[in-house]
Amino acid sequence: MSRLSLSDADKDVRDWFVRTTRQLNCTVRVDGMGNIFAVRKGRREGPPTFAGSQLDTQPAGGRYDGVLGVLAGLEALRVMEENQVETEYPVGVINWTNEEGARFPISMVSSGVWAGAVPLEVAYDCKEVGGESGTMKSELTRVGYLGDVEANHRANTIGAHFELHIEQGPILESSKKKIGIVSGVQAYRWYTIKVHGKEAHTGATDFKNRSDALLAASKMILRSHHVATELKGLASTGILTLKPGSTNTVPGMVRFSLDIRAHKDVVVEEMERRLKADFLSIAQGLPVGRLNEGGTDGRPCSVDWKLDMQSPETLFNLDCMQCVDESAASLFGDKVLELTERMTSGAGHDRYV
């Protein structure tokens, strides 16, 4: 499935979501970040309890990713409506904008604006990946979802928020568990790394006279894996571009993404500290580990870091966790410990912003 945020496909599913929730007697509000809040009234006025996630996906995303959290909330609303269930306070479903960060490279940006963690203008000015001209604000306007509700938690209050999500990993399946009761989310940081060398002809320039930006970048990416392994964290590169992009030209510039994660903030900080020092040494051609063994030393490159986003380790609300515990116990009875597992989420989600 491919439904990047604020694309034409995303507009179509947003229109469907609005129509469907209105058919279920919900009031629909759209805020200035395109977040859609569908609310079903309760016996008394008060901040609603929401389920929610996102309907946008990665470029080749899973159909049960964030979509599951929205559709499950819609199904709960449908069951309540068909059975004329009255809740004490309002309940509803939220579709958050650009949770994935795949098209606009700040994940959870719109829930972040709502929570006060991301400035509105920073979000509006965020440009799409790939150097295209679109910004979040221009694309919100284009698809008709630049809402008039103020995008913050003071103007649009939430009583509680639950997000059903697939694990996106192997732990529950391998341990034959049914439900993961999530206690929090690990810390992570995203960077854009630029390596500058010098373009040269591949046939006319020998190894010792090359300032090869791609060779240096490849060593940096491998080094990030080594350091993360040593510190029991994670490091990943998902985007890599280079110039000039010619078969017989040594690349003079490489840009790549770096995603580092760990359960604790201090581990992420230590990874960053060590990798900044090691990347600089690699760019200068100095030995780091055994990366230079069997090769030919060339001329130095330069390296620049840009922090794109950071998210600290986060612990979830104990009352919300207790609700999940009690729901699991009512479902599984005396097998609850056998079929559930308390765990930390490896991925970031709107729920914890």
Coordinates of N, CA and C in Angstrom, one line a residue, residues 220-235 260 267 270-276 278-279 288:
M220 N 31.1 5.2 7.2 CA 30.3 5.8 8.3 C 29.1 5.0 8.6
I221 N 28.4 4.5 7.6 CA 27.1 3.7 7.8 C 27.5 2.4 8.5
L222 N 28.6 1.8 8.0 CA 29.0 0.5 8.6 C 29.4 0.8 10.1
R223 N 30.1 1.9 10.3 CA 30.5 2.2 11.7 C 29.4 2.5 12.6
S224 N 28.3 3.1 12.1 CA 27.1 3.3 12.9 C 26.5 1.9 13.4
H225 N 26.6 0.9 12.5 CA 26.1 -0.4 12.9 C 27.0 -1.0 14.0
H226 N 28.3 -0.8 13.9 CA 29.2 -1.4 14.9 C 29.0 -0.7 16.3
V227 N 28.9 0.6 16.3 CA 28.7 1.3 17.5 C 27.4 1.0 18.2
A228 N 26.3 1.0 17.4 CA 25.0 0.6 17.9 C 25.0 -0.8 18.5
T229 N 25.6 -1.7 17.8 CA 25.7 -3.1 18.3 C 26.4 -3.1 19.7
E230 N 27.5 -2.4 19.8 CA 28.3 -2.4 21.0 C 27.5 -1.8 22.2
L231 N 26.6 -0.8 21.9 CA 25.9 -0.1 22.9 C 24.5 -0.7 23.1
K232 N 24.2 -1.8 22.4 CA 22.8 -2.4 22.4 C 21.7 -1.4 22.0
G233 N 22.0 -0.7 21.0 CA 21.0 0.2 20.4 C 20.8 -0.2 19.0
L234 N 20.2 0.7 18.2 CA 20.0 0.5 16.8 C 20.4 1.7 16.0
A235 N 20.9 1.4 14.8 CA 21.3 2.5 13.8 C 20.9 2.1 12.4
I260 N 19.1 6.7 14.9 CA 19.6 5.9 16.0 C 18.6 5.9 17.1
V267 N 21.9 6.3 26.3 CA 22.5 5.5 25.2 C 22.5 6.2 23.9
E270 N 25.2 8.8 23.9 CA 26.5 8.2 23.8 C 26.8 7.8 22.3
M271 N 25.7 7.2 21.7 CA 25.9 6.9 20.3 C 26.2 8.1 19.4
E272 N 25.5 9.2 19.7 CA 25.7 10.4 18.9 C 27.1 10.9 19.2
R273 N 27.6 11.0 20.4 CA 28.9 11.5 20.7 C 30.0 10.7 20.0
R274 N 29.9 9.3 20.1 CA 30.9 8.5 19.5 C 30.9 8.5 18.0
L275 N 29.7 8.6 17.4 CA 29.6 8.6 15.9 C 30.1 9.9 15.3
K276 N 29.8 11.0 16.0 CA 30.3 12.3 15.5 C 31.8 12.3 15.5
D278 N 33.8 9.5 15.3 CA 34.2 8.5 14.4 C 34.0 9.0 12.9
F279 N 32.9 9.6 12.7 CA 32.6 10.1 11.3 C 33.7 11.1 10.9
V288 N 39.7 3.9 11.9 CA 38.6 3.7 12.9 C 38.3 2.2 12.8

